[in-house]
Short mmCIF file of C-alpha atoms and ligand atoms in Angstrom, two decimals:
data_model
loop_
_atom_site.label_atom_id
_atom_site.label_comp_id
_atom_site.label_asym_id
_atom_site.label_seq_id
_atom_site.Cartn_x
_atom_site.Cartn_y
_atom_site.Cartn_z
CA MET V 201 58.85 -56.25 55.98
CA ARG V 202 60.47 -53.27 57.73
CA LYS V 203 63.71 -54.08 56.03
CA LEU V 204 61.96 -54.06 52.67
CA ILE V 205 60.43 -50.67 53.32
CA ALA V 206 63.79 -49.30 54.43
CA ILE V 207 65.43 -50.58 51.24
CA SER V 208 62.66 -49.10 49.11
CA VAL V 209 63.00 -45.72 50.80
CA ALA V 210 66.77 -45.81 50.36
CA LEU V 211 66.44 -46.69 46.67
CA PHE V 212 63.93 -43.90 46.19
CA PHE V 213 66.44 -41.39 47.57
CA VAL V 214 69.34 -42.75 45.57
CA PHE V 215 67.33 -42.42 42.34
CA GLY V 216 66.14 -38.97 43.37
CA VAL V 217 69.73 -37.82 43.88
CA LEU V 218 70.84 -39.38 40.58
CA ILE V 219 68.07 -37.61 38.69
CA ALA V 220 68.89 -34.32 40.42
CA LEU V 221 72.56 -34.70 39.50
CA ASN V 222 71.77 -35.38 35.87
CA PRO V 223 69.51 -32.52 34.86
CA GLY V 224 70.33 -32.98 31.15
CA GLU V 225 68.17 -36.08 31.00
CA THR V 226 65.17 -34.68 32.82
CA GLN V 227 65.03 -30.97 32.04
CA ALA V 228 65.19 -31.27 28.28
CA ARG V 229 61.91 -33.07 27.90
CA VAL V 230 61.85 -35.61 25.13
CA THR V 231 58.92 -35.36 22.73
CA PHE V 232 57.72 -38.76 21.61
CA VAL V 233 56.52 -38.89 18.06
CA THR V 234 54.74 -41.87 16.49
CA ILE V 235 54.57 -42.64 12.79
CA GLY V 236 51.76 -44.91 11.55
CA THR V 237 52.78 -47.17 8.68
CA GLY V 238 51.27 -50.43 7.34
CA GLY V 239 52.03 -54.14 7.40
CA ILE V 240 55.66 -54.98 8.15
CA THR V 241 56.17 -56.53 4.70
CA GLY V 242 55.00 -53.37 2.91
CA VAL V 243 57.05 -50.29 2.08
CA TYR V 244 55.36 -47.95 4.57
CA TYR V 245 56.89 -49.78 7.50
CA PRO V 246 60.52 -49.37 6.36
CA THR V 247 59.62 -45.84 5.22
CA GLY V 248 58.44 -44.94 8.72
CA GLY V 249 61.69 -46.48 9.95
CA ALA V 250 63.73 -44.39 7.49
CA ILE V 251 62.05 -41.15 8.58
CA ALA V 252 62.40 -42.05 12.26
CA LYS V 253 66.07 -42.83 11.73
CA MET V 254 66.73 -39.40 10.21
CA ILE V 255 65.17 -37.52 13.12
CA ASN V 256 66.44 -39.81 15.89
CA LYS V 257 70.02 -39.19 14.77
CA LYS V 258 69.56 -35.58 15.91
CA ARG V 259 68.05 -36.42 19.25
CA LYS V 260 70.46 -34.09 21.07
CA ILE V 261 69.33 -31.14 18.97
CA TYR V 262 65.58 -31.66 18.79
CA ASN V 263 64.81 -33.87 21.79
CA ILE V 264 62.48 -35.83 19.56
CA ARG V 265 62.22 -39.59 19.78
CA ALA V 266 60.32 -41.09 16.84
CA THR V 267 58.91 -44.60 16.82
CA VAL V 268 57.12 -46.54 14.11
CA GLU V 269 53.86 -48.43 14.39
CA SER V 270 52.68 -51.20 12.10
CA THR V 271 49.00 -50.50 11.29
CA GLY V 272 46.17 -51.45 8.94
CA GLY V 273 47.30 -48.83 6.39
CA SER V 274 46.27 -45.49 4.88
CA VAL V 275 42.72 -45.08 6.14
CA PHE V 276 43.63 -46.23 9.63
CA ASN V 277 46.60 -43.82 9.70
CA ILE V 278 44.60 -40.80 8.58
CA ASN V 279 41.94 -41.43 11.22
CA ALA V 280 44.49 -42.07 13.96
CA VAL V 281 46.38 -38.87 13.09
CA LEU V 282 43.13 -36.88 13.19
CA ALA V 283 42.21 -38.45 16.54
CA GLY V 284 45.64 -37.54 17.96
CA ASP V 285 46.60 -41.20 18.43
CA LEU V 286 49.49 -40.92 15.96
CA THR V 287 51.65 -37.85 15.29
CA PHE V 288 52.29 -38.73 11.65
CA GLY V 289 50.84 -41.26 9.25
CA ILE V 290 51.79 -42.52 5.83
CA CYS V 291 48.89 -42.70 3.41
CA GLN V 292 48.16 -42.98 -0.28
CA SER V 293 47.68 -39.68 -2.14
CA ASP V 294 44.19 -40.78 -3.26
CA ARG V 295 43.17 -41.45 0.34
CA GLN V 296 44.52 -38.06 1.40
CA TYR V 297 42.38 -36.47 -1.33
CA GLN V 298 39.31 -38.40 -0.22
CA ALA V 299 39.76 -37.56 3.47
CA TRP V 300 40.27 -33.87 2.73
CA HIS V 301 37.20 -33.73 0.48
CA GLY V 302 35.01 -36.05 2.59
CA LEU V 303 34.73 -38.90 0.07
CA ALA V 304 34.89 -42.73 0.21
CA GLU V 305 35.37 -43.79 3.87
CA TRP V 306 34.85 -40.16 4.94
CA LYS V 307 31.61 -39.66 3.03
CA HIS V 308 29.46 -39.65 6.17
CA ARG V 309 31.85 -37.66 8.33
CA GLY V 310 32.57 -34.98 5.74
CA PRO V 311 35.81 -33.16 4.88
CA GLN V 312 38.62 -33.75 7.37
CA LYS V 313 39.79 -30.18 7.77
CA LYS V 314 42.48 -30.84 10.35
CA LEU V 315 44.46 -33.01 7.97
CA ARG V 316 47.81 -31.51 6.89
CA SER V 317 50.32 -32.83 4.41
CA VAL V 318 54.06 -32.85 4.99
CA PHE V 319 55.61 -34.32 1.82
CA SER V 320 55.03 -37.14 -0.62
CA ILE V 321 57.30 -40.15 -0.92
CA HIS V 322 57.58 -43.16 -3.28
CA PRO V 323 55.16 -44.19 -6.05
CA GLU V 324 52.83 -47.10 -5.32
CA SER V 325 51.14 -49.27 -7.91
CA VAL V 326 47.90 -51.20 -7.70
CA THR V 327 49.36 -54.70 -7.80
CA LEU V 328 47.18 -57.66 -8.69
CA VAL V 329 48.92 -60.97 -7.97
CA ALA V 330 47.29 -64.24 -9.11
CA ALA V 331 48.21 -67.92 -8.94
CA ASP V 332 49.19 -69.33 -12.34
CA ASP V 333 46.95 -72.36 -11.77
CA ALA V 334 43.84 -70.20 -11.18
CA GLY V 335 43.42 -69.25 -14.84
CA ILE V 336 43.48 -65.49 -14.33
CA LYS V 337 45.01 -63.71 -17.32
CA THR V 338 42.99 -60.51 -17.24
CA ILE V 339 41.01 -58.73 -14.56
CA GLN V 340 37.84 -60.15 -16.20
CA ASP V 341 38.97 -63.64 -15.19
CA LEU V 342 38.54 -62.70 -11.51
CA ARG V 343 34.80 -63.40 -11.84
CA GLY V 344 33.85 -66.22 -9.49
CA LYS V 345 37.32 -66.30 -7.91
CA ARG V 346 38.34 -65.81 -4.32
CA VAL V 347 40.16 -62.49 -4.23
CA ASN V 348 41.64 -60.54 -1.32
CA ILE V 349 40.68 -56.89 -1.79
CA GLY V 350 42.19 -55.85 1.54
CA ASN V 351 41.23 -55.04 5.10
CA PRO V 352 39.03 -52.08 5.98
CA GLY V 353 41.55 -49.39 6.96
CA SER V 354 43.89 -50.21 4.10
CA GLY V 355 44.53 -48.00 1.13
CA GLN V 356 44.25 -50.78 -1.43
CA ARG V 357 40.70 -51.76 -0.62
CA GLN V 358 39.16 -48.83 -2.49
CA ASN V 359 41.71 -49.19 -5.33
CA ALA V 360 40.66 -52.82 -5.76
CA ILE V 361 36.98 -51.84 -5.78
CA ASP V 362 37.68 -49.07 -8.32
CA ALA V 363 39.66 -51.42 -10.58
CA LEU V 364 36.92 -54.05 -10.43
CA THR V 365 34.11 -51.53 -10.97
CA ASN V 366 35.99 -50.09 -13.94
CA ALA V 367 36.06 -53.61 -15.41
CA GLY V 368 32.31 -54.01 -14.82
CA ILE V 369 32.81 -56.41 -11.90
CA ASP V 370 30.69 -56.03 -8.76
CA TYR V 371 32.95 -56.97 -5.85
CA LYS V 372 29.96 -57.93 -3.73
CA LYS V 373 28.42 -60.30 -6.27
CA ASP V 374 30.84 -61.31 -9.00
CA ILE V 375 33.84 -62.38 -6.90
CA ILE V 376 34.32 -63.90 -3.46
CA ALA V 377 35.94 -60.92 -1.79
CA GLU V 378 38.23 -61.47 1.19
CA ASN V 379 39.18 -58.74 3.69
CA ALA V 380 42.57 -59.94 4.90
CA LYS V 381 45.53 -57.68 5.65
CA ALA V 382 48.17 -57.36 2.95
CA ALA V 383 50.77 -59.07 5.13
CA GLU V 384 48.59 -62.20 5.27
CA ALA V 385 47.69 -62.33 1.58
CA PRO V 386 50.93 -63.97 0.28
CA GLY V 387 50.49 -66.87 2.73
CA LEU V 388 46.82 -67.27 1.80
CA LEU V 389 47.75 -67.37 -1.89
CA GLN V 390 50.53 -69.87 -1.35
CA ASP V 391 48.24 -72.06 0.76
CA GLY V 392 45.60 -72.11 -1.98
CA ARG V 393 43.06 -70.27 0.17
CA ILE V 394 42.73 -67.38 -2.30
CA ASP V 395 43.25 -67.19 -6.06
CA ALA V 396 44.51 -63.60 -6.22
CA PHE V 397 45.05 -60.46 -4.18
CA PHE V 398 45.28 -56.71 -4.64
CA TYR V 399 47.95 -54.68 -2.89
CA THR V 400 48.74 -51.03 -3.53
CA VAL V 401 52.40 -50.84 -2.69
CA GLY V 402 55.82 -49.49 -3.68
CA HIS V 403 58.32 -51.85 -5.28
CA PRO V 404 60.16 -53.86 -4.24
CA SER V 405 58.05 -54.96 -1.28
CA GLY V 406 58.59 -57.88 1.06
CA ALA V 407 54.99 -59.03 0.71
CA ILE V 408 55.21 -59.32 -3.08
CA LYS V 409 58.58 -61.06 -2.83
CA GLU V 410 57.01 -63.52 -0.43
CA ALA V 411 54.04 -64.10 -2.75
CA THR V 412 56.22 -64.69 -5.81
CA ALA V 413 58.89 -66.83 -4.17
CA GLY V 414 56.71 -69.70 -2.93
CA ARG V 415 56.06 -73.12 -4.40
CA ARG V 416 52.79 -72.06 -6.08
CA LYS V 417 53.76 -70.14 -9.20
CA VAL V 418 52.24 -66.66 -9.46
CA HIS V 419 52.13 -63.72 -11.87
CA PHE V 420 51.03 -60.10 -11.99
CA VAL V 421 47.79 -59.45 -13.84
CA PRO V 422 47.84 -56.33 -16.05
CA ILE V 423 45.15 -53.77 -15.27
CA THR V 424 44.31 -52.04 -18.54
CA GLY V 425 41.32 -50.28 -20.14
CA LEU V 426 41.91 -47.40 -17.77
CA ASP V 427 40.71 -44.38 -19.79
CA LYS V 428 37.36 -44.11 -17.99
CA LEU V 429 38.92 -44.58 -14.57
CA LEU V 430 41.63 -41.99 -15.16
CA ALA V 431 39.10 -39.49 -16.49
CA LYS V 432 36.91 -39.96 -13.44
CA TYR V 433 39.50 -39.82 -10.65
CA PRO V 434 42.12 -37.06 -10.69
CA TYR V 435 44.41 -38.86 -8.27
CA TYR V 436 45.11 -41.97 -10.37
CA ALA V 437 47.87 -42.19 -12.96
CA ARG V 438 49.20 -44.93 -15.21
CA ALA V 439 51.96 -46.98 -13.61
CA TYR V 440 53.71 -50.30 -14.02
CA ILE V 441 55.19 -53.03 -11.89
CA PRO V 442 58.94 -53.45 -12.52
CA ILE V 443 59.40 -57.21 -12.66
CA LYS V 444 63.16 -56.99 -12.19
CA PHE V 445 62.45 -56.97 -8.46
CA TYR V 446 60.54 -60.26 -8.64
CA PRO V 447 62.53 -62.78 -10.68
CA SER V 448 60.31 -65.67 -9.48
CA ALA V 449 57.11 -64.19 -10.92
CA THR V 450 56.24 -65.82 -14.24
CA ASN V 451 55.74 -62.52 -16.16
CA LYS V 452 58.36 -61.72 -18.76
CA GLU V 453 57.79 -57.96 -18.99
CA ASP V 454 56.89 -55.04 -16.77
CA VAL V 455 53.18 -55.05 -16.06
CA PRO V 456 50.88 -52.08 -16.75
CA THR V 457 48.50 -50.89 -14.05
CA PHE V 458 47.62 -47.61 -12.29
CA GLY V 459 49.01 -46.03 -9.20
CA VAL V 460 49.26 -43.30 -6.59
CA LYS V 461 51.92 -41.90 -4.29
CA ALA V 462 52.71 -42.52 -0.67
CA THR V 463 52.44 -39.30 1.34
CA LEU V 464 53.24 -38.24 4.88
CA VAL V 465 50.40 -36.54 6.75
CA THR V 466 49.87 -35.02 10.16
CA SER V 467 47.29 -32.95 12.01
CA ALA V 468 46.96 -29.17 12.28
CA ASP V 469 47.31 -29.75 16.06
CA VAL V 470 50.91 -30.99 15.81
CA PRO V 471 53.40 -28.23 16.76
CA ASP V 472 55.31 -26.56 13.91
CA LYS V 473 58.71 -27.34 15.39
CA ILE V 474 58.15 -31.10 15.21
CA VAL V 475 57.01 -31.04 11.59
CA TYR V 476 59.80 -28.62 10.72
CA ALA V 477 62.44 -30.88 12.29
CA ILE V 478 61.26 -34.01 10.47
CA THR V 479 61.02 -32.21 7.13
CA LYS V 480 64.43 -30.62 7.56
CA GLU V 481 66.18 -33.86 8.49
CA VAL V 482 64.73 -35.80 5.54
CA PHE V 483 65.41 -33.04 2.99
CA ASP V 484 68.77 -31.79 4.31
CA ASN V 485 70.02 -35.39 4.23
CA PHE V 486 68.18 -36.33 1.07
CA GLU V 487 70.91 -38.51 -0.46
CA THR V 488 71.23 -40.52 2.75
CA PHE V 489 67.45 -40.88 2.95
CA LYS V 490 67.19 -42.02 -0.68
CA LYS V 491 69.58 -44.89 -0.02
CA LEU V 492 67.35 -46.33 2.69
CA HIS V 493 64.98 -48.09 0.26
CA PRO V 494 65.18 -48.94 -3.47
CA ALA V 495 61.62 -47.60 -3.96
CA TYR V 496 63.04 -44.09 -3.36
CA SER V 497 65.42 -44.23 -6.33
CA VAL V 498 63.06 -42.10 -8.47
CA LEU V 499 62.59 -39.38 -5.86
CA THR V 500 63.61 -35.77 -6.31
CA LYS V 501 63.07 -33.07 -3.70
CA GLU V 502 60.68 -31.27 -6.06
CA SER V 503 58.63 -34.42 -6.70
CA MET V 504 58.11 -34.78 -2.97
CA LEU V 505 55.97 -31.65 -2.98
CA GLU V 506 53.62 -33.15 -5.60
CA GLY V 507 50.51 -35.28 -5.08
CA LEU V 508 49.44 -33.49 -1.91
CA THR V 509 45.83 -32.39 -1.41
CA ALA V 510 45.56 -31.30 2.22
CA PRO V 511 47.27 -27.97 2.94
CA LEU V 512 50.93 -28.22 3.86
CA HIS V 513 51.57 -28.07 7.59
CA PRO V 514 53.13 -24.68 8.53
CA GLY V 515 56.19 -26.48 9.94
CA ALA V 516 56.86 -27.98 6.50
CA VAL V 517 56.11 -24.66 4.76
CA LYS V 518 58.70 -22.93 6.95
CA TYR V 519 61.40 -25.38 5.85
CA PHE V 520 60.40 -25.42 2.16
CA LYS V 521 60.53 -21.61 2.06
CA GLU V 522 63.92 -21.49 3.78
CA VAL V 523 65.46 -23.69 1.12
CA GLY V 524 63.56 -22.17 -1.82
CA LEU V 525 61.40 -25.23 -2.62
CA LEU V 526 58.38 -22.96 -2.04
CA LYS V 527 58.03 -19.28 -2.91
N1 LIG B 1379 49.24 -48.63 0.33
C1 LIG B 1379 48.96 -49.48 1.45
C2 LIG B 1379 47.89 -48.85 2.30
O1 LIG B 1379 47.68 -47.70 2.23
C3 LIG B 1379 50.17 -49.76 2.30
C4 LIG B 1379 51.39 -50.11 1.54
C5 LIG B 1379 52.62 -50.31 2.38
O2 LIG B 1379 52.50 -50.62 3.57
O3 LIG B 1379 53.71 -50.13 1.82
O4 LIG B 1379 47.24 -49.48 3.08
#
């Protein structure tokens, strides 16, 4: 026992001396930054990874170490950012709008005034995938079917409800609504446990590839008749699903639907220098960033300042002004 104590004391001193001799590691305190994303087969997860990669490359300059967390999606991320549990979160532009204005999931808690936007990222489309054998050609055919509308905390859940409501379908009565996470939906569809699922996601996404590449043949269901919906909600726009990414789906042409944008948000409590550093690294190395996922191919720097509702974080404003993206 004595020997053990002696060894422990000796080790303690050795480490103490090592730390003292290597002040670079200890004095420059590393700031840990977390980025909330979504399911690992979505596009948020690799997007969080892409952003983290940009900032982690400059660790020596900023002393920032960014890590990515897989989460339940937009609504979860916004709430976790506001609670200080995440530094950044990726969320749909419509969910950012709702949180800022105190709508949808935030109706009872009111406007979320600490929410700040950083930049927007790739477009996401409301994607309705159905099994060919389930007889679902239009959204109307979902009546009586088992449909995954998404987990609470996800962005797509409200989009699914809006799409159904717009088609005159009550998700509580007219369909059998499931609440599974997007990452589980392809497996449920392939196993015959659901007939269709909604996922609001950028393309290509791993989850949609998984859903279309199984033994059960599947297709995308067009979501049309959108005039009323688009007039009612300022954050929705027409979009389509490029089927070139999903050669195993049985559609022959791109599929019309509606969509939003992925956006990066943070809290007013996050220091300017962290938000500045992340913004600078993504924008200064824009061409490198763009190559990190095919869903970014349509991005321009200017477009990444669009679709934001919450005020820009001052750290982002500082960078955008420096480079002339903001006046
Ligand atoms: N749009 C989805 C959500 O907000 C996540 C999509 C993704 O992970 O790429 O929950």
